[in-house]
Each structure stands twice: as C-alpha cells, then as structure tokens.
mmCIF file of N, CA and C in Angstrom:
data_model
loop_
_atom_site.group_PDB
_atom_site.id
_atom_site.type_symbol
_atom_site.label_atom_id
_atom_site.label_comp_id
_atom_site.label_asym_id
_atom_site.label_seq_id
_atom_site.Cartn_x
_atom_site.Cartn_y
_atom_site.Cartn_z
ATOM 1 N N UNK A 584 19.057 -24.460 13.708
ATOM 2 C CA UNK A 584 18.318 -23.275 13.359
ATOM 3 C C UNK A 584 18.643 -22.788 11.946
ATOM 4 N N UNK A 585 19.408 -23.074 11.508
ATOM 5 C CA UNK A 585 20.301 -22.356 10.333
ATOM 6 C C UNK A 585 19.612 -23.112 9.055
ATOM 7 N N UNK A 586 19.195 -24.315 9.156
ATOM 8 C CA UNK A 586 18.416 -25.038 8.388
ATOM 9 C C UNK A 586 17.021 -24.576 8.189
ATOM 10 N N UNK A 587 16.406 -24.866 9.765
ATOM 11 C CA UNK A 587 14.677 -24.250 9.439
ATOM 12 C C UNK A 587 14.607 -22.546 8.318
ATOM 13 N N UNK A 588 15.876 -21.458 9.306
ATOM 14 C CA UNK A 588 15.795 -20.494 8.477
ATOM 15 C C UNK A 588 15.854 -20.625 6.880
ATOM 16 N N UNK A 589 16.757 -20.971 6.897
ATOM 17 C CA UNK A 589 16.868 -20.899 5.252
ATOM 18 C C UNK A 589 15.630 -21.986 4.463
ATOM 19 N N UNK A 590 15.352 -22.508 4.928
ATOM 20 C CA UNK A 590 13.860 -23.684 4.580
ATOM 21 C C UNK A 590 12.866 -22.414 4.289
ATOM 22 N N UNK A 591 12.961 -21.677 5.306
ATOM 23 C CA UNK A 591 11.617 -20.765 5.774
ATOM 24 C C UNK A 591 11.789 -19.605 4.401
ATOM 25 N N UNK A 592 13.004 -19.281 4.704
ATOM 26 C CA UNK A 592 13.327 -18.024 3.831
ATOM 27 C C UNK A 592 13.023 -18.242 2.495
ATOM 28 N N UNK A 593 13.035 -19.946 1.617
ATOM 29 C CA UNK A 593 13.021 -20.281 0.323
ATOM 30 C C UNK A 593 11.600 -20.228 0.166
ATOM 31 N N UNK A 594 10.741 -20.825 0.901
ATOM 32 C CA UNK A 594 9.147 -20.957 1.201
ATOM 33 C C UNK A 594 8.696 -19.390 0.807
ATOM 34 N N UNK A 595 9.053 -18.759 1.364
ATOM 35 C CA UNK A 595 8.519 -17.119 1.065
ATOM 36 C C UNK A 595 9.132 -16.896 0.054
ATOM 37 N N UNK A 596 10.223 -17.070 -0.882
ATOM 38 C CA UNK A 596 10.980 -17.078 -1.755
ATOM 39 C C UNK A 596 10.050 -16.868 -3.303
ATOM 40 N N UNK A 597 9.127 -18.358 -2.777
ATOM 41 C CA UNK A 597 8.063 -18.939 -3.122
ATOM 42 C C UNK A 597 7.146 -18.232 -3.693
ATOM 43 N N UNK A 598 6.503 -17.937 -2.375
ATOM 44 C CA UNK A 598 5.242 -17.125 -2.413
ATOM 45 C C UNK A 598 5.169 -15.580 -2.634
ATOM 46 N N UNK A 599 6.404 -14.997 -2.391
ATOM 47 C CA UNK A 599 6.783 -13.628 -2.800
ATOM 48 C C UNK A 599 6.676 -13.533 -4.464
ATOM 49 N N UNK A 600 7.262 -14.248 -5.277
ATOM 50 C CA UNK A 600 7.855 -14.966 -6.857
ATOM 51 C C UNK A 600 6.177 -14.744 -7.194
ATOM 52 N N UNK A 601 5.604 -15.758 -6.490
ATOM 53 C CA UNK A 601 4.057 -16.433 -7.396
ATOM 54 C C UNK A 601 3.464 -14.870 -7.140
ATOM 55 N N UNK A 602 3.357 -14.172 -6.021
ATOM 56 C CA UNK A 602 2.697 -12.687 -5.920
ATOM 57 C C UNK A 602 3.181 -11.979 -6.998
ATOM 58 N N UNK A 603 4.194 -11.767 -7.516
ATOM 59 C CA UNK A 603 4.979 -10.900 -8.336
ATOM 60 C C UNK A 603 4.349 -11.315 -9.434
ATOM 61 N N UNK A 604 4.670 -12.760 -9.689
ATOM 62 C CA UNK A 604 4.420 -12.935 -11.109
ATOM 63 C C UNK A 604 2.968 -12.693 -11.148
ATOM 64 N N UNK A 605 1.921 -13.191 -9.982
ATOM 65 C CA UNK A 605 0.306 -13.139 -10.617
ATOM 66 C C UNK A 605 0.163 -11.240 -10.903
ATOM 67 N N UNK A 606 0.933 -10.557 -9.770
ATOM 68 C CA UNK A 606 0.701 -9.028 -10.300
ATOM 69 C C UNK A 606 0.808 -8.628 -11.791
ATOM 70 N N UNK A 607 2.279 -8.981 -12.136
ATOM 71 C CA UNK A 607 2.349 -8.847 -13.604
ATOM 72 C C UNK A 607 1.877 -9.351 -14.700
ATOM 73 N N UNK A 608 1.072 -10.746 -14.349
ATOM 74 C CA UNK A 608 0.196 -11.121 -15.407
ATOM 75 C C UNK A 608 -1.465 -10.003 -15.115
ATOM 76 N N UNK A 609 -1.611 -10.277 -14.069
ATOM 77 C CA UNK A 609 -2.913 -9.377 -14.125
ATOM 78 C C UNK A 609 -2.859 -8.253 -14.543
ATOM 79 N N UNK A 610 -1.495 -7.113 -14.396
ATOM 80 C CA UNK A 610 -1.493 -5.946 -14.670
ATOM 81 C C UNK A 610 -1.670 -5.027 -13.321
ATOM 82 N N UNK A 611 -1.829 -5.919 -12.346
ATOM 83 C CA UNK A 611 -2.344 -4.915 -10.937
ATOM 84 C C UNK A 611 -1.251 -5.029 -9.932
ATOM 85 N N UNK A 612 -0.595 -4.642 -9.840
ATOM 86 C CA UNK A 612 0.763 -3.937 -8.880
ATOM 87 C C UNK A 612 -0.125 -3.337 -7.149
ATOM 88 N N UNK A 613 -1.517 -3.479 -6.940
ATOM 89 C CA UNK A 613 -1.716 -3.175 -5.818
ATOM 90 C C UNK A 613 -0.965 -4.154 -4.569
ATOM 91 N N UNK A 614 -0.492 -5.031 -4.809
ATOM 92 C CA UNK A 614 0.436 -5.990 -3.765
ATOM 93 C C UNK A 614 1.695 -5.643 -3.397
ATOM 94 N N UNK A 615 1.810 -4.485 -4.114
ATOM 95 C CA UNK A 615 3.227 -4.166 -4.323
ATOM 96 C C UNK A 615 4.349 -4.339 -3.113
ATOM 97 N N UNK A 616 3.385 -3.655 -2.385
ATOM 98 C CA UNK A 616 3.832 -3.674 -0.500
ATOM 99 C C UNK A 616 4.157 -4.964 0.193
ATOM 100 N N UNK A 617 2.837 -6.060 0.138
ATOM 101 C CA UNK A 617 2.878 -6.847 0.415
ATOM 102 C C UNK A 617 3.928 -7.839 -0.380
ATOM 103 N N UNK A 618 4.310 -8.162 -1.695
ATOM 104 C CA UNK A 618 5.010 -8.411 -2.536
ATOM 105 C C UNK A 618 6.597 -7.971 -2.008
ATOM 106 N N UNK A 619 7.195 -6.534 -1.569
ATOM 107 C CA UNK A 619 8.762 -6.519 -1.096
ATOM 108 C C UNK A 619 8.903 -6.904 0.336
ATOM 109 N N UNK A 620 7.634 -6.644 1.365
ATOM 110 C CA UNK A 620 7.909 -7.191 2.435
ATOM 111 C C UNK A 620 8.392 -8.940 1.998
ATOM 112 N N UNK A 621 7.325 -9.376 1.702
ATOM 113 C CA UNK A 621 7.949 -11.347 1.577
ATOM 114 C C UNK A 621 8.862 -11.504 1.332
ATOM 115 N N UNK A 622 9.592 -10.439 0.086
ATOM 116 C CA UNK A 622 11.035 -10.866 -0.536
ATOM 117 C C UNK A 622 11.739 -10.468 0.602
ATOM 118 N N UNK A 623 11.566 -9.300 1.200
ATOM 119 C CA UNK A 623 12.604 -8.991 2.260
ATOM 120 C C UNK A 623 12.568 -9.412 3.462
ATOM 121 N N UNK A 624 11.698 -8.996 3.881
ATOM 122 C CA UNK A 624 11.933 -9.568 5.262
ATOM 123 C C UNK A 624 11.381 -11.060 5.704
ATOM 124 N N UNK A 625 10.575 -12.099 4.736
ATOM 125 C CA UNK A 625 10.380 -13.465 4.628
ATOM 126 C C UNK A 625 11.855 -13.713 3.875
ATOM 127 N N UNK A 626 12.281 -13.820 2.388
ATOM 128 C CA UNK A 626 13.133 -14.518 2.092
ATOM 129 C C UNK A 626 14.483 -13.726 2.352
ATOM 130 N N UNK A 627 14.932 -12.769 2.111
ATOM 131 C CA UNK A 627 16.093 -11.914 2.694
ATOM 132 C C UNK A 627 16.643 -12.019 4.232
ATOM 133 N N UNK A 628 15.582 -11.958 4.925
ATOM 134 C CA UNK A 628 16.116 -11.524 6.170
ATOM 135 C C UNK A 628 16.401 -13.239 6.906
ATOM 136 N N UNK A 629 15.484 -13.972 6.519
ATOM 137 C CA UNK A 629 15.356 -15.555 7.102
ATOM 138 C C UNK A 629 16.784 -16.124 6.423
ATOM 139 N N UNK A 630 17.194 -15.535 5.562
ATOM 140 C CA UNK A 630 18.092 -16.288 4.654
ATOM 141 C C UNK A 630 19.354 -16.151 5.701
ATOM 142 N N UNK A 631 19.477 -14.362 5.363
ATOM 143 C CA UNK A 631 20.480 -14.280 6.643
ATOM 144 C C UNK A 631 20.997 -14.328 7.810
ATOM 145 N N UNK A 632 19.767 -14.717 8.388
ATOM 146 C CA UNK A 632 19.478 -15.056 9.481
ATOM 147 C C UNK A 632 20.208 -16.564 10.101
ATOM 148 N N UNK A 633 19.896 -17.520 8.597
ATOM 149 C CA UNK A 633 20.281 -18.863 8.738
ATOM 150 C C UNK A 633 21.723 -18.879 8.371
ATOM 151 N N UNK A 634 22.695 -17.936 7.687
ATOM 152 C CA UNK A 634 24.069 -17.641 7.658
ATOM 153 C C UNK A 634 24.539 -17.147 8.538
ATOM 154 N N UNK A 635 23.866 -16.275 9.162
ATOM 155 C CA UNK A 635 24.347 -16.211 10.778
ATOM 156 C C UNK A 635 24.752 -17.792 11.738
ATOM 157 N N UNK A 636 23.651 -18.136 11.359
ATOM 158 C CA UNK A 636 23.259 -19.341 12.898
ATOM 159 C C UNK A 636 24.544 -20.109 12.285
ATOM 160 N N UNK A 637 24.454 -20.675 10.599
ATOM 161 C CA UNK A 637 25.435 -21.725 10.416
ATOM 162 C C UNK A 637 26.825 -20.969 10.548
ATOM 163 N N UNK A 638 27.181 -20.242 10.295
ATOM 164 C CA UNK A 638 28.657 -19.403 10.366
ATOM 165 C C UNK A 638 29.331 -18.737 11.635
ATOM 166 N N UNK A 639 28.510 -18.466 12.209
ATOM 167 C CA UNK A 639 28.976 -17.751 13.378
ATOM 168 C C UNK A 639 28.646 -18.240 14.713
ATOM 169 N N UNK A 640 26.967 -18.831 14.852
ATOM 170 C CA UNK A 640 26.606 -19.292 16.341
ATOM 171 C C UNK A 640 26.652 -20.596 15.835
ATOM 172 N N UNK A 641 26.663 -20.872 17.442
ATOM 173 C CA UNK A 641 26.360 -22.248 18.198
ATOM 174 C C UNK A 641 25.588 -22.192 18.880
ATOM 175 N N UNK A 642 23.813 -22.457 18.089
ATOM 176 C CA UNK A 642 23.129 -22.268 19.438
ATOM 177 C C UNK A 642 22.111 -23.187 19.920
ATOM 178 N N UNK A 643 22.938 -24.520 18.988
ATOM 179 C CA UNK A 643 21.972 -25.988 19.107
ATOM 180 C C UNK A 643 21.494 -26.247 21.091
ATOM 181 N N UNK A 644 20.287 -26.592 20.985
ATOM 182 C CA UNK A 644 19.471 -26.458 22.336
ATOM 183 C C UNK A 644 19.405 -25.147 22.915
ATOM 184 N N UNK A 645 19.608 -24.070 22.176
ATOM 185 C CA UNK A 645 19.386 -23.017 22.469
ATOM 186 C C UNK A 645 17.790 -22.409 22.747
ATOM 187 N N UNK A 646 17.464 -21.851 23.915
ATOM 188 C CA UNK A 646 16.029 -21.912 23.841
ATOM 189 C C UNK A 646 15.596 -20.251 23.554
ATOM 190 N N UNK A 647 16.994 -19.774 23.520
ATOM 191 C CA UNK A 647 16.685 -18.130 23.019
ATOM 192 C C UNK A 647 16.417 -17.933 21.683
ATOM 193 N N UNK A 648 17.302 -19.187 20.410
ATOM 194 C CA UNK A 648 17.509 -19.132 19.557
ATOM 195 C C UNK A 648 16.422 -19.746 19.079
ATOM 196 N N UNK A 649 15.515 -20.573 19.637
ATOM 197 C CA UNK A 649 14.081 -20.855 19.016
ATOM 198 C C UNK A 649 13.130 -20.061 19.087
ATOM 199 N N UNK A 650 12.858 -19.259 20.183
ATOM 200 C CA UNK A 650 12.777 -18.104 20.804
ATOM 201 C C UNK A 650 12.471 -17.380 19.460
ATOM 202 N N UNK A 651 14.242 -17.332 19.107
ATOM 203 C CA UNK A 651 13.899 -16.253 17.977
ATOM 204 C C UNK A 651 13.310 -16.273 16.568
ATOM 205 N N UNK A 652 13.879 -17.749 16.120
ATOM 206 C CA UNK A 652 13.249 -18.399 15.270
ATOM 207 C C UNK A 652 11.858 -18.167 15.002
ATOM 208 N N UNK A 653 11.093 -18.437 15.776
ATOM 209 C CA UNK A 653 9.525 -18.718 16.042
ATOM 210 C C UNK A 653 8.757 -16.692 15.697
ATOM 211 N N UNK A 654 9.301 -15.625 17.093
ATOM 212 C CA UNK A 654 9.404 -15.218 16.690
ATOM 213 C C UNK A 654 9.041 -14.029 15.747
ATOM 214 N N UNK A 655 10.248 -14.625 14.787
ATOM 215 C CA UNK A 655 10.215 -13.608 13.357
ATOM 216 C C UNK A 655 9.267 -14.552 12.295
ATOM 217 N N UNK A 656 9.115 -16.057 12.493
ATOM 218 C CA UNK A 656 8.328 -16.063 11.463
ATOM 219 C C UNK A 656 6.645 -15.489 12.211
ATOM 220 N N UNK A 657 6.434 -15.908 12.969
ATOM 221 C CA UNK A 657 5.141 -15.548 13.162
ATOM 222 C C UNK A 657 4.838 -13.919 13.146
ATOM 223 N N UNK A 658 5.798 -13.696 13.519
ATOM 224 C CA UNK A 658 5.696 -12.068 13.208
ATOM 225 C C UNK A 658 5.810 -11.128 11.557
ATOM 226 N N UNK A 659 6.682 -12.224 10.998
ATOM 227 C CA UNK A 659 6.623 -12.030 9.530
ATOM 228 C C UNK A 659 5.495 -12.181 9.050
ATOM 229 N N UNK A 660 4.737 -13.587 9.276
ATOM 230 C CA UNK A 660 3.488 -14.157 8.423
ATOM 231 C C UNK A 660 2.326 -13.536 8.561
ATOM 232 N N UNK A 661 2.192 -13.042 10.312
ATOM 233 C CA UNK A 661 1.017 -11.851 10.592
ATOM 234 C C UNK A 661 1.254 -10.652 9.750
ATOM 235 N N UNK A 662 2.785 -10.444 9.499
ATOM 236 C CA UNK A 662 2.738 -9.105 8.856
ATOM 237 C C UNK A 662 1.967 -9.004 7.608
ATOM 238 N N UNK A 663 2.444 -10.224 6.987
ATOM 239 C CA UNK A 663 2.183 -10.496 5.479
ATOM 240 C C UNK A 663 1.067 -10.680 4.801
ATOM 241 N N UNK A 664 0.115 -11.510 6.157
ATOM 242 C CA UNK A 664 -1.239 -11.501 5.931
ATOM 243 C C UNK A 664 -2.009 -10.354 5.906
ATOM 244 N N UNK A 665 -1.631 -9.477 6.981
ATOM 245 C CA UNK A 665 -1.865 -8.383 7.193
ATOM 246 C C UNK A 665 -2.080 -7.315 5.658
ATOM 247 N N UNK A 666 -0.872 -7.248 5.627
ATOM 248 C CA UNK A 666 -0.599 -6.248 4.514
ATOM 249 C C UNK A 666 -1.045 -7.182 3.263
ATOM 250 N N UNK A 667 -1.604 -8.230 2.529
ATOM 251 C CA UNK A 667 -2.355 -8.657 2.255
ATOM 252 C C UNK A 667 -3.700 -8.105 2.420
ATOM 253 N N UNK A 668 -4.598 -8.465 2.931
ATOM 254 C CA UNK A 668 -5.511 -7.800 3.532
ATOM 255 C C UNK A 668 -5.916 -6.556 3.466
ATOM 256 N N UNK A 669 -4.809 -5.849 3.812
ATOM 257 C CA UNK A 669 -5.042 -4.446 3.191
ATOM 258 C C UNK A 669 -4.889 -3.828 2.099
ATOM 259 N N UNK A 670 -3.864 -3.996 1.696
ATOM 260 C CA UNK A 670 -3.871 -3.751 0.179
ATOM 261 C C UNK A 670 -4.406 -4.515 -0.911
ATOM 262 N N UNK A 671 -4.845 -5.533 -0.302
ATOM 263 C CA UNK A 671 -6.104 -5.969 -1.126
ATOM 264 C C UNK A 671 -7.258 -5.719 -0.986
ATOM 265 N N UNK A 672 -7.670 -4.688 -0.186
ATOM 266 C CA UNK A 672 -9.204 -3.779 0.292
ATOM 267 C C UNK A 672 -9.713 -5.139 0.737
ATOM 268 N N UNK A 673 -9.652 -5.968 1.375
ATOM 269 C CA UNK A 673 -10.560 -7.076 2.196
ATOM 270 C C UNK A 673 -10.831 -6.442 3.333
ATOM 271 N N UNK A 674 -9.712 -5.584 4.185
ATOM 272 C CA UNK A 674 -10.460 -5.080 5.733
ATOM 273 C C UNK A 674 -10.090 -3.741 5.513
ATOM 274 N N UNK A 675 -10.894 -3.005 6.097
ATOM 275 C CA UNK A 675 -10.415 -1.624 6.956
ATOM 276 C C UNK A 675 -9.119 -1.471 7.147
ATOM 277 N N UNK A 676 -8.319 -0.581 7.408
ATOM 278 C CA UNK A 676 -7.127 -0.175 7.726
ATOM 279 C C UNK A 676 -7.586 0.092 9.593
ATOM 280 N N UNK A 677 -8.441 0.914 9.527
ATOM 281 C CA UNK A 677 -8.433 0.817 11.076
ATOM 282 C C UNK A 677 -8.086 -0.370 11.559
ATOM 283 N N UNK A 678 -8.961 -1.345 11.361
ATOM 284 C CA UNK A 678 -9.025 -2.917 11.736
ATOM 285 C C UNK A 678 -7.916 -3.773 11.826
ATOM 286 N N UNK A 679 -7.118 -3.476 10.843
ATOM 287 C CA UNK A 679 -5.972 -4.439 10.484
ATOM 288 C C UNK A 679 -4.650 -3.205 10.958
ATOM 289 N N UNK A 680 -4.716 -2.303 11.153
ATOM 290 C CA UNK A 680 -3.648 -1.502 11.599
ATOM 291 C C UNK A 680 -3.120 -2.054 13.013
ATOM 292 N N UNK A 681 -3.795 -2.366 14.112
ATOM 293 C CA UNK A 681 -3.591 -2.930 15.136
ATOM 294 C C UNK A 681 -2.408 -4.341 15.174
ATOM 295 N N UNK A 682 -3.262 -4.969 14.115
ATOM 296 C CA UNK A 682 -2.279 -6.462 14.097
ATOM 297 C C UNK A 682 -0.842 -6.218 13.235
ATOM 298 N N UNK A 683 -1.048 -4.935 12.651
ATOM 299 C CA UNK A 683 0.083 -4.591 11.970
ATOM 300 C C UNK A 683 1.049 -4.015 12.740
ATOM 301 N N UNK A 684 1.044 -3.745 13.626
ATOM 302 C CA UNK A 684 1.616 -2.584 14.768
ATOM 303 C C UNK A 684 2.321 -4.385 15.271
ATOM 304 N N UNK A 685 1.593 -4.867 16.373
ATOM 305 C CA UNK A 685 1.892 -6.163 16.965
ATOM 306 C C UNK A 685 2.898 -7.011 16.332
ATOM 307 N N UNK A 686 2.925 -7.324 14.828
ATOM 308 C CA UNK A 686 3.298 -8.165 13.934
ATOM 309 C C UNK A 686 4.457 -7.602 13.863
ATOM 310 N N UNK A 687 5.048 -5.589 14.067
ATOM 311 C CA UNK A 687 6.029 -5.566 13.374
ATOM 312 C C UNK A 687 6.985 -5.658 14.493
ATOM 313 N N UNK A 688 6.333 -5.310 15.617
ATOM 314 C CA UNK A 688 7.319 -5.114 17.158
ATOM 315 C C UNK A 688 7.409 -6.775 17.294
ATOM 316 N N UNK A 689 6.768 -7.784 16.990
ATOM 317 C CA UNK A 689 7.177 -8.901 17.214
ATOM 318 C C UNK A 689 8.440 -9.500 16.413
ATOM 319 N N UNK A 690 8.250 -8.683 14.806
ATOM 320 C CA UNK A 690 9.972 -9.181 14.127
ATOM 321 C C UNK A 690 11.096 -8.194 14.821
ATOM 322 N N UNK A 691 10.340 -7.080 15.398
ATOM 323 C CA UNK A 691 11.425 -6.173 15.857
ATOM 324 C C UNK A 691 12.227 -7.031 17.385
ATOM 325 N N UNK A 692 11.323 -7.776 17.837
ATOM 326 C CA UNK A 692 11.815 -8.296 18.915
ATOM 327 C C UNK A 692 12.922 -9.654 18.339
ATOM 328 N N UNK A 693 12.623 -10.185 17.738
ATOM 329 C CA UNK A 693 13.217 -11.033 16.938
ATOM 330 C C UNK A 693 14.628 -10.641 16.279
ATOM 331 N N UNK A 694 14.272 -9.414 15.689
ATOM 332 C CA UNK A 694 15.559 -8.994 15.282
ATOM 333 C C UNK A 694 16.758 -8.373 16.784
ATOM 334 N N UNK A 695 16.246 -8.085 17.650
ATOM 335 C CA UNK A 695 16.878 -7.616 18.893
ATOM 336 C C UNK A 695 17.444 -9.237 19.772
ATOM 337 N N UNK A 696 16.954 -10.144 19.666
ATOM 338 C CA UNK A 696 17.292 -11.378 20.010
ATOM 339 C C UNK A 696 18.477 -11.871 19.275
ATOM 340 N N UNK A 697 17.985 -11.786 18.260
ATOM 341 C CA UNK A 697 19.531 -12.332 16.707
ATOM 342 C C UNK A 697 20.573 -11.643 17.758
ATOM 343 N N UNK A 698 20.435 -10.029 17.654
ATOM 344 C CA UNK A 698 21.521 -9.652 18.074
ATOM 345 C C UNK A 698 22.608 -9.723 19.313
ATOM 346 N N UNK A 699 21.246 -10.250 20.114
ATOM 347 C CA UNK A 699 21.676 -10.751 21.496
ATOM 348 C C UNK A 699 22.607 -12.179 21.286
ATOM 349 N N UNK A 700 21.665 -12.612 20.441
ATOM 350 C CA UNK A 700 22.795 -13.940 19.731
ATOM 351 C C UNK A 700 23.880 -14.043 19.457
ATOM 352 N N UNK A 701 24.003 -12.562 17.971
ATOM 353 C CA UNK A 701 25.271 -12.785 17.832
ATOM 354 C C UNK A 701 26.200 -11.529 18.454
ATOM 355 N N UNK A 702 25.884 -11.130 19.034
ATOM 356 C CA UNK A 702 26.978 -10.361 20.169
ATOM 357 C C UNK A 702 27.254 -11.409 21.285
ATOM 358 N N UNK A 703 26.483 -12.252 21.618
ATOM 359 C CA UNK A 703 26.655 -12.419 23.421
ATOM 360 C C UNK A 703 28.137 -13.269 23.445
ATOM 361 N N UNK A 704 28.028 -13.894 25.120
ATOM 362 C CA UNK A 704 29.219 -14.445 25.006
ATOM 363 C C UNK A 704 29.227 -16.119 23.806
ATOM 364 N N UNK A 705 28.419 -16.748 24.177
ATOM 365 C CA UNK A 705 28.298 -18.293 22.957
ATOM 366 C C UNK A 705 29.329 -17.762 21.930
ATOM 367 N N UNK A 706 28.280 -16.589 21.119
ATOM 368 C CA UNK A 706 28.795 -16.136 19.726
ATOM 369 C C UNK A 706 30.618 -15.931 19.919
ATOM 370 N N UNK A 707 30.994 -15.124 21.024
ATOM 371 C CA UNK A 707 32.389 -14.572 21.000
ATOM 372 C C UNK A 707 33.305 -15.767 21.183
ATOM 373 N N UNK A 708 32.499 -16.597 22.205
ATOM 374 C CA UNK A 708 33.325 -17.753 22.477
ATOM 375 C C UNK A 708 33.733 -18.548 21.329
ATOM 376 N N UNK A 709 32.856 -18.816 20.259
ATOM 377 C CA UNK A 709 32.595 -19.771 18.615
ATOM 378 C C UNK A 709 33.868 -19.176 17.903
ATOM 379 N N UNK A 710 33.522 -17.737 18.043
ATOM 380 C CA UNK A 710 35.141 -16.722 17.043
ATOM 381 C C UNK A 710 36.177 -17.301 17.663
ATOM 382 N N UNK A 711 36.186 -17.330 18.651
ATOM 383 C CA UNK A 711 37.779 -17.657 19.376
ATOM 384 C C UNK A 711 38.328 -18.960 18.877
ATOM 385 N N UNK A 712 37.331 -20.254 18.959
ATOM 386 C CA UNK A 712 37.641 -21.207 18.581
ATOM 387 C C UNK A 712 37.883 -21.244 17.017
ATOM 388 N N UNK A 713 37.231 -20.881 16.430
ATOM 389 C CA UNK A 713 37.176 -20.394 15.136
ATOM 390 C C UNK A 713 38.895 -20.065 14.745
ATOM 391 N N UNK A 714 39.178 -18.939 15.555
ATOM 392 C CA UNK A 714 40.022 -18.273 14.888
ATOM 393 C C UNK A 714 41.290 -19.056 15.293
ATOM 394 N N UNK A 715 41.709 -19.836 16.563
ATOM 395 C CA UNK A 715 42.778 -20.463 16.930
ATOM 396 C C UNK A 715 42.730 -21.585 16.114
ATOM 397 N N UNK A 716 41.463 -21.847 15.990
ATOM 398 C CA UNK A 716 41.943 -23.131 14.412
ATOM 399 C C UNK A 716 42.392 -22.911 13.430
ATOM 400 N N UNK A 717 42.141 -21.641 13.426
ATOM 401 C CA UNK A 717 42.579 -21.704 11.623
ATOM 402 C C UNK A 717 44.152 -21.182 11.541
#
C-alpha cells in the first residue's frame, strides 16, 4: 500500500503543479480551490498516508487497508472533479453540491479507516516488534 500511495500522491503532485502553473500563466486564479485541494489532500495527504503504511503498518493482504486505499482516492478524484467543475462555472452548484457532499464523507471515511489502521491491534503489535529490535 505504501507504494500505490505515494505513486498516487506524486500523480496529483502532477496535476496540482500543471493547474497552478496554467493559472499563473493565464492570469486566472479561479482554480484556486480546486488547485490546494490536489496539493493537499491528493499529494499531501496520499504521501502521508504511504509513510504511515511503510513505517508503522503491516497491512500486506490487508482487505481494510485496500479498503482504504481505494477509498480516499476515489473520494479525492470525485472531489477534484467536482470542484473543478465548479469553479470553473461548467455546472450549477446546486448540481454538483450533492457529489461534493458524497466525495467528502467518502475521504472522511477513509481517513477514519487509516486510523483504525494505525491505532488497531496489527499497528501496536508492528511497534512492539519494532521496538524489541532495536
């Protein structure tokens, strides 16, 4: 997991960068929104996400941990499109407010899973070994 994240997190890394930069060549900052969500919660949060998994869990065949994986990106990318969309006047806000609501309780669920991750027992069990090795 610690791989796909950080794969995922550089990808938005990406596309957050190319938004920024086309804003500032055009002069139009209306993305603005859409532009810190990608950095943050696409490349920020995926990043850390994948320093979690490699540093702390063990959660290879984990089916919670794909679970969560899956997720936050799909819940990220709806967000992103989303807020896209809107702040680029393509839809209604009524219209697109709905999938925005859905998109954010879906990273919110995602982020409540991580935590289940790294609190539960796996995670405590990994420290222990961790720490008698060293």
């Amino acid at each position: 997991m610690d791989r796909k994240f950080v794969v995922a997190g550089l990808a938005y890394a990406m596309i957050g960068m190319m938004l920024g930069i086309y804003m500032s060549a055009t002069k139009n900052h209306g993305q603005l929104v859409t532009h810190a969500h990608i950095m943050l919660l696409g490349f920020v949060v995926s990043f850390m996400y994948g320093l979690c998994h490699r540093l702390w869990l063990d959660t290879r065949g984990s089916w919670i941990a794909r679970l969560q994986f899956y997720l936050h990106q799909l819940g990220s990318a709806a967000l992103f499109a989303g807020l896209f969309l809107l702040y680029g006047g393509f839809v209604e806000a009524s219209l697109i407010e709905p999938v925005l609501g859905i998109a954010s309780v879906t990273v919110l669920v995602g982020l409540a899973l991580m935590c289940a991750l790294f609190l539960g027992p796996r995670s405590a069990a990994t420290h222990a070994t961790a720490a008698t090795a060293a």
